[in-house]
Short mmCIF file of C-alpha atoms in Angstrom, two decimals:
data_model
loop_
_atom_site.label_atom_id
_atom_site.label_comp_id
_atom_site.label_asym_id
_atom_site.label_seq_id
_atom_site.Cartn_x
_atom_site.Cartn_y
_atom_site.Cartn_z
CA MET A 736 30.59 39.99 11.27
CA ALA A 737 29.91 38.36 7.92
CA ALA A 738 32.26 38.93 5.00
CA ILE A 739 32.45 37.75 1.40
CA VAL A 740 35.64 35.83 0.82
CA ASN A 741 37.29 33.59 -1.66
CA PRO A 742 37.12 29.82 -1.08
CA ALA A 743 40.23 27.96 0.00
CA VAL A 744 40.74 24.24 -0.23
CA ARG A 745 41.91 22.75 3.04
CA TYR A 746 41.29 19.16 1.96
CA PRO A 747 42.67 18.81 -1.58
CA HIS A 748 42.78 15.05 -1.13
CA ALA A 749 39.05 14.76 -0.39
CA HIS A 750 36.75 13.39 -3.09
CA TYR A 751 33.00 13.69 -3.10
CA ALA A 752 31.40 11.47 -5.76
CA ARG A 753 28.52 12.92 -7.78
CA ASP A 754 26.47 9.77 -7.20
CA GLY A 755 27.16 9.57 -3.46
CA PRO A 756 29.79 7.70 -1.48
CA GLU A 757 28.62 4.19 -2.20
CA LYS A 758 31.21 2.01 -3.85
CA PRO A 759 30.45 -0.34 -6.72
CA SER A 760 30.32 -4.00 -5.87
CA LYS A 761 33.16 -6.36 -6.66
CA GLY A 762 33.30 -7.35 -10.30
CA ALA A 763 31.66 -4.14 -11.49
CA ASN A 764 32.94 -1.33 -13.68
CA VAL A 765 31.88 2.29 -13.40
CA VAL A 766 31.42 4.36 -16.54
CA ARG A 767 30.23 7.98 -16.13
CA GLY A 768 28.67 7.24 -12.75
CA LYS A 769 26.84 4.08 -13.91
CA THR A 770 27.72 0.67 -12.58
CA ILE A 771 28.12 -1.98 -15.24
CA THR A 772 28.43 -5.56 -14.05
CA ALA A 773 31.04 -7.70 -15.72
CA GLY A 774 31.51 -11.44 -15.55
CA ILE A 775 28.26 -12.00 -13.65
CA SER A 776 25.71 -14.50 -14.89
CA SER A 777 22.07 -13.62 -15.45
CA TRP A 778 21.09 -15.82 -12.52
CA GLU A 779 23.48 -13.99 -10.20
CA ARG A 780 22.15 -10.63 -11.38
CA LEU A 781 18.59 -11.81 -10.80
CA LYS A 782 19.42 -12.99 -7.27
CA GLY A 783 21.15 -9.70 -6.53
CA HIS A 784 18.23 -7.68 -7.83
CA PHE A 785 15.72 -9.76 -5.86
CA THR A 786 17.75 -9.37 -2.66
CA GLU A 787 18.07 -5.62 -3.18
CA SER A 788 14.34 -5.29 -3.86
CA PHE A 789 13.38 -6.97 -0.57
CA SER A 790 16.00 -5.29 1.63
CA GLY A 791 16.05 -2.43 4.09
CA GLU A 792 12.90 -0.59 5.06
CA LEU A 793 11.20 -1.67 1.88
CA LEU A 794 8.79 -3.71 3.95
CA SER A 795 7.24 -0.73 5.74
CA SER A 796 5.36 2.33 4.57
CA SER A 797 6.63 5.39 6.41
CA GLY A 798 4.98 8.08 4.31
CA ASN A 799 8.30 9.89 3.68
CA ASP A 800 9.61 7.55 1.05
CA SER A 801 9.13 10.03 -1.77
CA ILE A 802 12.31 11.68 -0.50
CA ASP A 803 14.36 8.51 -0.93
CA GLU A 804 14.35 7.57 -4.59
CA ARG A 805 16.32 4.38 -4.02
CA ARG A 806 13.77 3.14 -1.50
CA VAL A 807 10.93 3.99 -3.88
CA LYS A 808 12.67 2.01 -6.62
CA ARG A 809 13.09 -0.99 -4.31
CA ARG A 810 9.40 -0.94 -3.47
CA ARG A 811 8.45 -0.76 -7.11
CA ASP A 812 10.69 -3.74 -7.88
CA ALA A 813 9.22 -5.70 -4.97
CA TYR A 814 5.70 -4.89 -6.16
CA ARG A 815 6.64 -6.10 -9.62
CA TYR A 816 7.91 -9.41 -8.23
CA TYR A 817 4.66 -9.92 -6.33
CA LEU A 818 2.59 -9.03 -9.38
CA SER A 819 4.48 -11.72 -11.27
CA LEU A 820 3.68 -14.15 -8.45
CA ILE A 821 -0.02 -13.24 -8.61
CA ALA A 822 0.08 -13.78 -12.37
CA LEU A 823 1.47 -17.27 -11.76
CA ILE A 824 -1.36 -17.88 -9.29
CA ALA A 825 -4.01 -16.61 -11.71
CA ALA A 826 -2.69 -18.56 -14.71
CA PRO A 827 -3.87 -22.04 -13.57
CA LEU A 828 -7.22 -20.54 -12.55
CA LEU A 829 -7.66 -19.04 -16.00
CA LEU A 830 -6.65 -22.25 -17.76
CA HIS A 831 -8.96 -24.34 -15.58
CA ASN A 832 -11.90 -21.99 -16.14
CA LEU A 833 -11.36 -21.93 -19.90
CA LEU A 834 -11.16 -25.73 -20.11
CA LEU A 835 -14.35 -26.13 -18.07
CA ARG A 836 -16.02 -23.17 -19.80
CA GLU A 837 -16.65 -21.39 -16.55
CA TRP A 838 -17.00 -18.01 -18.26
CA ILE A 839 -17.73 -15.81 -15.23
CA PRO A 840 -14.58 -16.64 -13.24
CA ALA A 841 -12.65 -16.78 -16.52
CA ALA A 842 -13.69 -13.21 -17.36
CA GLY A 843 -12.68 -12.01 -13.89
CA THR A 844 -9.30 -13.73 -14.19
CA VAL A 845 -8.70 -12.21 -17.62
CA ALA A 846 -9.47 -8.74 -16.22
CA LEU A 847 -7.01 -9.35 -13.37
CA MET A 848 -4.34 -10.52 -15.82
CA LEU A 849 -4.76 -7.33 -17.85
CA VAL A 850 -4.36 -5.21 -14.71
CA LEU A 851 -1.23 -7.18 -13.80
CA VAL A 852 0.30 -6.71 -17.25
CA VAL A 853 -0.36 -2.95 -17.22
CA ASN A 854 1.08 -2.57 -13.71
CA ILE A 855 4.17 -4.62 -14.50
CA ALA A 856 4.76 -2.61 -17.69
CA GLN A 857 4.53 0.69 -15.82
CA LEU A 858 6.80 -0.50 -13.01
CA THR A 859 9.36 -1.75 -15.53
CA ARG A 860 9.48 1.76 -17.01
CA GLY A 861 10.19 3.18 -13.55
CA ARG A 862 6.73 4.69 -13.12
CA GLU A 863 4.08 4.30 -10.46
CA ALA A 864 1.63 1.42 -10.94
CA PRO A 865 -1.89 2.64 -11.83
CA VAL A 866 -3.53 0.14 -9.46
CA SER A 867 -2.44 -0.02 -5.82
CA PRO A 868 -1.25 -3.29 -4.21
CA ALA A 869 -4.26 -3.37 -1.88
CA VAL A 870 -6.71 -3.31 -4.79
CA VAL A 871 -4.80 -5.96 -6.75
CA LEU A 872 -4.60 -8.29 -3.76
CA LEU A 873 -8.25 -7.75 -2.88
CA VAL A 874 -9.32 -8.57 -6.45
CA ALA A 875 -7.07 -11.66 -6.51
CA ILE A 876 -8.50 -12.90 -3.20
CA GLY A 877 -12.00 -12.22 -4.52
CA LEU A 878 -11.28 -14.35 -7.60
CA VAL A 879 -10.08 -17.19 -5.37
CA ALA A 880 -13.32 -16.92 -3.39
CA LEU A 881 -15.27 -16.95 -6.68
CA ALA A 882 -13.41 -20.08 -7.76
CA LEU A 883 -14.32 -21.73 -4.46
CA TYR A 884 -17.96 -20.80 -5.06
CA PHE A 885 -17.81 -22.62 -8.40
CA GLY A 886 -16.44 -25.72 -6.65
CA GLN A 887 -12.77 -25.29 -7.58
CA PHE A 888 -11.33 -26.42 -4.26
CA PHE A 889 -7.70 -26.29 -5.40
CA ALA A 890 -8.01 -22.47 -5.44
CA LEU A 891 -7.99 -22.57 -1.64
CA PHE A 892 -4.26 -23.32 -1.68
CA LEU A 893 -3.68 -20.13 -3.68
CA MET A 894 -4.97 -18.10 -0.74
CA PHE A 895 -1.81 -18.77 1.29
CA PRO A 896 0.70 -16.83 -0.87
CA LEU A 897 -1.84 -14.03 -1.23
CA MET A 898 -2.28 -13.78 2.54
CA ALA A 899 1.51 -13.77 2.97
CA ALA A 900 1.78 -10.90 0.49
CA LEU A 901 -0.61 -8.64 2.43
CA PRO A 902 1.80 -7.46 5.19
CA VAL A 903 4.58 -6.98 2.64
CA LEU A 904 2.80 -4.79 0.12
CA VAL A 905 0.10 -3.07 2.20
CA ARG A 906 0.36 -0.83 5.26
CA SER A 907 -0.09 -2.61 8.58
CA GLY A 908 -3.60 -1.35 9.31
CA TRP A 909 -4.94 -2.09 5.83
CA ALA A 910 -3.16 -5.46 5.80
CA ALA A 911 -5.02 -6.46 8.98
CA VAL A 912 -8.35 -5.25 7.59
CA LEU A 913 -7.88 -7.04 4.27
CA GLY A 914 -6.76 -10.19 6.07
CA ILE A 915 -9.85 -10.23 8.28
CA VAL A 916 -12.12 -9.48 5.31
CA SER A 917 -10.50 -12.25 3.26
CA VAL A 918 -10.87 -14.86 6.00
CA ALA A 919 -14.44 -13.74 6.69
CA ALA A 920 -15.36 -13.95 2.99
CA THR A 921 -13.88 -17.40 2.42
CA THR A 922 -15.02 -19.01 5.67
CA PRO A 923 -18.69 -19.47 4.61
CA LEU A 924 -17.57 -20.99 1.32
CA VAL A 925 -15.23 -23.37 3.12
CA LEU A 926 -17.96 -24.31 5.63
CA SER A 927 -20.31 -25.13 2.78
CA ARG A 928 -17.79 -27.54 1.26
CA PHE A 929 -16.05 -29.06 4.29
CA ASP A 930 -16.97 -30.20 7.78
CA LEU A 931 -16.58 -27.91 10.76
CA LEU A 932 -13.26 -29.34 11.94
CA THR A 933 -11.64 -29.11 8.49
CA SER A 934 -12.99 -25.59 8.00
CA SER A 935 -11.61 -24.53 11.38
CA VAL A 936 -8.17 -25.92 10.55
CA ILE A 937 -8.17 -24.08 7.21
CA ALA A 938 -9.22 -20.78 8.84
CA VAL A 939 -6.57 -21.10 11.55
CA ALA A 940 -3.91 -21.96 8.95
CA LEU A 941 -4.78 -18.89 6.89
CA GLY A 942 -4.67 -16.67 9.99
CA LEU A 943 -1.32 -18.10 11.11
CA ASN A 944 0.05 -17.65 7.61
CA TRP A 945 -0.82 -13.95 7.75
CA LEU A 946 0.49 -13.52 11.31
CA ILE A 947 3.83 -15.19 10.58
CA SER A 948 4.30 -13.07 7.47
CA ALA A 949 3.42 -9.89 9.39
CA TRP A 950 5.82 -10.77 12.20
CA LEU A 951 8.68 -11.44 9.77
CA VAL A 952 7.99 -8.14 8.02
CA TYR A 953 8.09 -6.30 11.35
CA ALA A 954 11.30 -8.04 12.48
CA VAL A 955 13.12 -7.39 9.21
CA THR A 956 12.00 -3.77 9.11
CA LEU A 957 12.98 -3.10 12.73
CA GLN A 958 16.42 -4.59 12.18
CA ALA A 959 16.87 -2.63 8.96
CA ARG A 960 15.99 0.61 10.73
CA ARG A 961 18.51 -0.09 13.49
CA LEU A 962 21.27 -0.84 11.00
CA HIS A 963 20.33 2.18 8.92
CA GLY A 964 20.47 4.40 12.00
CA MET A 965 23.90 3.03 12.94
CA ALA A 966 25.17 3.58 9.39
CA ILE A 967 24.20 7.27 9.17
CA THR A 968 24.57 8.44 12.79
CA ASP A 969 27.60 9.51 14.80
CA PRO A 970 27.65 7.30 17.92
CA LEU A 971 28.95 9.99 20.28
CA THR A 972 26.79 13.00 19.49
CA GLY A 973 23.80 11.41 17.77
CA ALA A 974 24.19 13.79 14.82
CA TYR A 975 24.19 12.41 11.31
CA ASN A 976 27.60 11.41 9.99
CA ARG A 977 29.59 12.64 7.00
CA ARG A 978 28.49 9.80 4.73
CA TYR A 979 24.85 10.80 5.16
CA LEU A 980 25.77 14.46 4.62
CA GLU A 981 27.25 13.59 1.23
CA LEU A 982 24.09 11.72 0.26
CA GLN A 983 21.82 14.58 1.37
CA ALA A 984 24.01 17.16 -0.32
CA GLN A 985 23.68 15.27 -3.59
CA ARG A 986 19.91 15.14 -3.20
CA ALA A 987 19.78 18.86 -2.39
CA LEU A 988 21.77 19.60 -5.53
CA GLU A 989 19.42 17.45 -7.59
CA GLY A 990 16.46 19.28 -6.05
CA TRP A 991 18.02 22.58 -7.10
CA ASP A 992 18.62 21.34 -10.64
CA ARG A 993 15.06 20.04 -11.03
CA TYR A 994 12.87 22.34 -8.98
CA GLN A 995 15.08 25.32 -8.03
CA ARG A 996 14.73 24.38 -4.36
CA GLY A 997 17.55 26.20 -2.62
CA SER A 998 19.60 24.98 0.34
CA SER A 999 22.54 26.34 2.27
CA LEU A 1000 25.43 24.58 3.97
CA LEU A 1001 26.95 25.74 7.25
CA LEU A 1002 30.35 24.30 8.11
CA ILE A 1003 31.11 24.81 11.82
CA ASP A 1004 34.37 24.24 13.67
CA ILE A 1005 35.13 24.57 17.40
CA ASP A 1006 37.91 27.07 18.02
CA HIS A 1007 41.03 25.70 19.72
CA PHE A 1008 39.42 22.35 20.46
CA LYS A 1009 42.82 20.75 20.95
CA ARG A 1010 43.50 23.15 23.80
CA ILE A 1011 40.16 22.18 25.38
CA ASN A 1012 41.12 18.50 25.28
CA ASP A 1013 44.60 19.25 26.64
CA LYS A 1014 43.26 21.41 29.49
CA TYR A 1015 40.19 19.48 30.59
CA GLY A 1016 40.70 16.01 29.16
CA HIS A 1017 38.99 14.09 26.38
CA ALA A 1018 35.97 13.23 28.54
CA VAL A 1019 35.15 16.93 28.94
CA GLY A 1020 35.87 17.45 25.25
CA ASP A 1021 33.41 14.72 24.32
CA ALA A 1022 30.81 16.19 26.66
CA ALA A 1023 31.34 19.58 25.01
CA LEU A 1024 30.64 18.05 21.61
CA VAL A 1025 27.41 16.52 22.89
CA ARG A 1026 26.29 19.83 24.45
CA LEU A 1027 27.12 21.70 21.27
CA VAL A 1028 24.99 19.33 19.21
CA ALA A 1029 22.09 19.76 21.66
CA LEU A 1030 22.41 23.54 21.49
CA ILE A 1031 22.48 23.62 17.67
CA ARG A 1032 19.47 21.31 17.40
CA VAL A 1033 17.20 23.58 19.43
CA ARG A 1034 18.18 26.57 17.28
CA ILE A 1035 17.53 25.10 13.84
CA ARG A 1036 14.26 24.05 12.25
CA LYS A 1037 13.00 20.49 12.14
CA VAL A 1038 13.49 20.43 8.37
CA ASP A 1039 17.18 21.30 8.81
CA GLU A 1040 19.73 18.60 9.56
CA LEU A 1041 22.89 18.52 11.66
CA TYR A 1042 25.92 16.39 10.79
CA ARG A 1043 29.26 15.64 12.38
CA PHE A 1044 31.65 16.40 9.56
CA GLY A 1045 34.67 15.05 11.40
CA GLY A 1046 36.40 15.55 14.75
CA GLU A 1047 35.28 18.91 16.14
CA GLU A 1048 33.78 20.00 12.83
CA PHE A 1049 30.03 19.96 12.16
CA ALA A 1050 27.76 20.81 9.26
CA VAL A 1051 24.20 22.11 9.13
CA MET A 1052 22.13 21.86 5.95
CA LEU A 1053 19.37 24.46 5.87
CA ASP A 1054 16.49 23.44 3.65
CA GLU A 1055 15.09 26.11 1.30
CA ALA A 1056 17.35 28.78 2.82
CA ASN A 1057 19.23 31.41 0.83
CA ALA A 1058 22.60 32.88 1.80
CA GLU A 1059 21.05 35.76 3.77
CA LEU A 1060 18.99 33.45 5.97
CA ALA A 1061 21.94 31.07 6.38
CA LEU A 1062 24.14 33.94 7.54
CA ARG A 1063 21.60 34.93 10.18
CA VAL A 1064 21.34 31.33 11.41
CA ALA A 1065 25.13 30.94 11.54
CA GLU A 1066 25.61 34.22 13.41
CA ASP A 1067 22.90 33.20 15.89
CA LEU A 1068 24.68 29.91 16.49
CA VAL A 1069 28.05 31.61 16.98
CA GLU A 1070 26.56 34.00 19.52
CA ALA A 1071 24.60 31.26 21.31
CA VAL A 1072 27.69 29.06 21.71
CA ARG A 1073 29.78 31.99 22.97
CA GLU A 1074 27.19 32.82 25.63
CA SER A 1075 26.48 29.24 26.71
CA GLN A 1076 28.15 27.41 29.55
CA ILE A 1077 29.40 24.46 27.52
CA LEU A 1078 32.78 24.17 29.26
CA PRO A 1079 33.30 23.83 33.06
CA GLU A 1080 34.89 27.31 33.06
CA GLY A 1081 35.32 29.92 30.39
CA ALA A 1082 33.54 30.23 27.06
CA MET A 1083 33.81 28.03 24.01
CA THR A 1084 33.57 29.63 20.59
CA ILE A 1085 32.97 28.39 17.07
CA SER A 1086 33.69 29.60 13.56
CA ALA A 1087 31.43 29.02 10.58
CA GLY A 1088 31.57 29.08 6.81
CA VAL A 1089 28.38 29.54 4.78
CA CYS A 1090 27.59 28.65 1.18
CA ASP A 1091 24.27 28.34 -0.61
CA LEU A 1092 23.48 26.24 -3.68
CA THR A 1093 23.36 29.13 -6.13
CA ARG A 1094 27.14 29.36 -6.00
CA VAL A 1095 28.13 25.76 -6.70
CA ARG A 1096 28.65 23.45 -9.66
CA ASP A 1097 28.52 20.12 -7.87
CA VAL A 1098 28.77 18.56 -4.41
CA GLU A 1099 32.56 18.67 -4.35
CA HIS A 1100 32.52 22.35 -5.23
CA TRP A 1101 29.89 23.04 -2.57
CA PHE A 1102 31.98 21.43 0.16
CA LYS A 1103 35.12 23.26 -0.99
CA LEU A 1104 33.40 26.64 -0.96
CA ALA A 1105 31.98 26.16 2.54
CA ASP A 1106 35.31 24.80 3.73
CA GLY A 1107 37.13 27.77 2.26
CA ALA A 1108 34.78 30.18 4.00
CA LEU A 1109 35.40 28.40 7.31
CA TYR A 1110 39.16 28.63 6.66
CA GLN A 1111 38.83 32.39 6.23
CA ALA A 1112 36.75 32.69 9.42
CA LYS A 1113 39.57 30.94 11.26
CA SER A 1114 42.26 33.09 9.69
CA LYS A 1115 40.43 36.34 10.53
CA GLY A 1116 40.32 35.68 14.25
CA ARG A 1117 37.76 32.90 14.79
CA ASN A 1118 34.42 33.29 16.57
CA ARG A 1119 32.88 34.66 13.36
CA VAL A 1120 31.02 33.75 10.17
CA GLU A 1121 32.20 34.06 6.58
CA LEU A 1122 30.26 33.70 3.33
CA ALA A 1123 31.85 31.94 0.37
CA VAL A 1124 31.63 33.11 -3.22
CA ALA A 1125 32.65 31.35 -6.41
CA ARG A 1126 34.71 34.12 -8.07
CA PRO A 1127 38.49 33.74 -7.51
CA LEU A 1128 40.17 36.17 -5.14
CA SER A 1129 43.59 36.16 -3.57
CA VAL A 1130 44.11 33.82 -0.65
CA VAL A 1131 46.45 34.45 2.25
CA THR A 1132 48.34 31.30 3.21
CA ILE A 1133 48.67 30.51 6.89
CA ASN A 1134 51.90 28.69 7.65
CA LYS A 1135 50.67 26.84 10.71
CA SER A 1136 49.65 23.30 11.38
CA ALA A 1137 45.98 22.48 11.67
CA PRO A 1138 45.92 22.13 15.49
CA GLY A 1139 47.61 25.51 15.87
CA TRP A 1140 45.25 27.69 13.92
CA ARG A 1141 42.15 25.71 14.80
#
């Protein structure tokens, strides 16, 4: 069923940017894929960078963030902002200890400042910080407790921003543990310096400060996840949309360039879908799309992803799959759809074009090759799979409109 064909370009007007589909902001110029701001003040750039750093799912730790480089960068930037805040908190403590010649807390504060400087320097270079946020915050809270032990009561007010930082920079479980440990460690010191009522008010205030911060983090993260899901998901079928496909295709290409991790793209189109809509109505056509997505999902691996490319056209990206494996998967899908009862009566068929990463130069080329293979599958009778190759061969032009030959 599979054949090696020449790619054809059915969408010459389409453009797939190397850096993904995101557009530069207003007032920005793009040079060789890099956005250069023009006419924007330093203050405006700082505000924009701060907002970007504390946006999206930055405030949660999902464990899969290594896949999303932009999210990792946002978290690094947010960590750098908080390290700068901790440095501002530690500075008055260090100055006070030096003036009063309290050498023990001064030495601890100097050690913390050195750790902060090293972390900030590494984060500025785009690298991982050598000391984790949990350790830095725990040391900072310990220094505040040490200052309280030496009678520096003003240090108590520095506990509030540190407690607020816990849910932002540390995973939920560890944030709760560190918060409880911090309150438990400072409570005896507060009780030794203040009466019971004042100590109780301080303890409750610290706990509420942590709870409010944790709740805001949860609310922002939940909303960000909902918006992110809406932005990358097709509302009818639940499959990922074309925008997300372009992003993932770019990442797959970068993975091939860096680590030789192969991927294959399957472009799938329902045969004669216009006739299905005309015969059964759009409601049945929509239901057929939903059933097709459900069928494809159970026949691909969890690491593979399904996208709605547009209309009745879908794409499947097979992770670490060569052309041979991709052909087998595509042929299995074609056979499964043909034998399934997707329509009220009669069989529905699909055609597929296959292209792996070893054949492409960039994302645009990858899409064109897969699209050309799908075009050939349609032109050779539909209900079949074709494999694209990069070498130029003759192409037979079909003088029919898209609805006719689809």
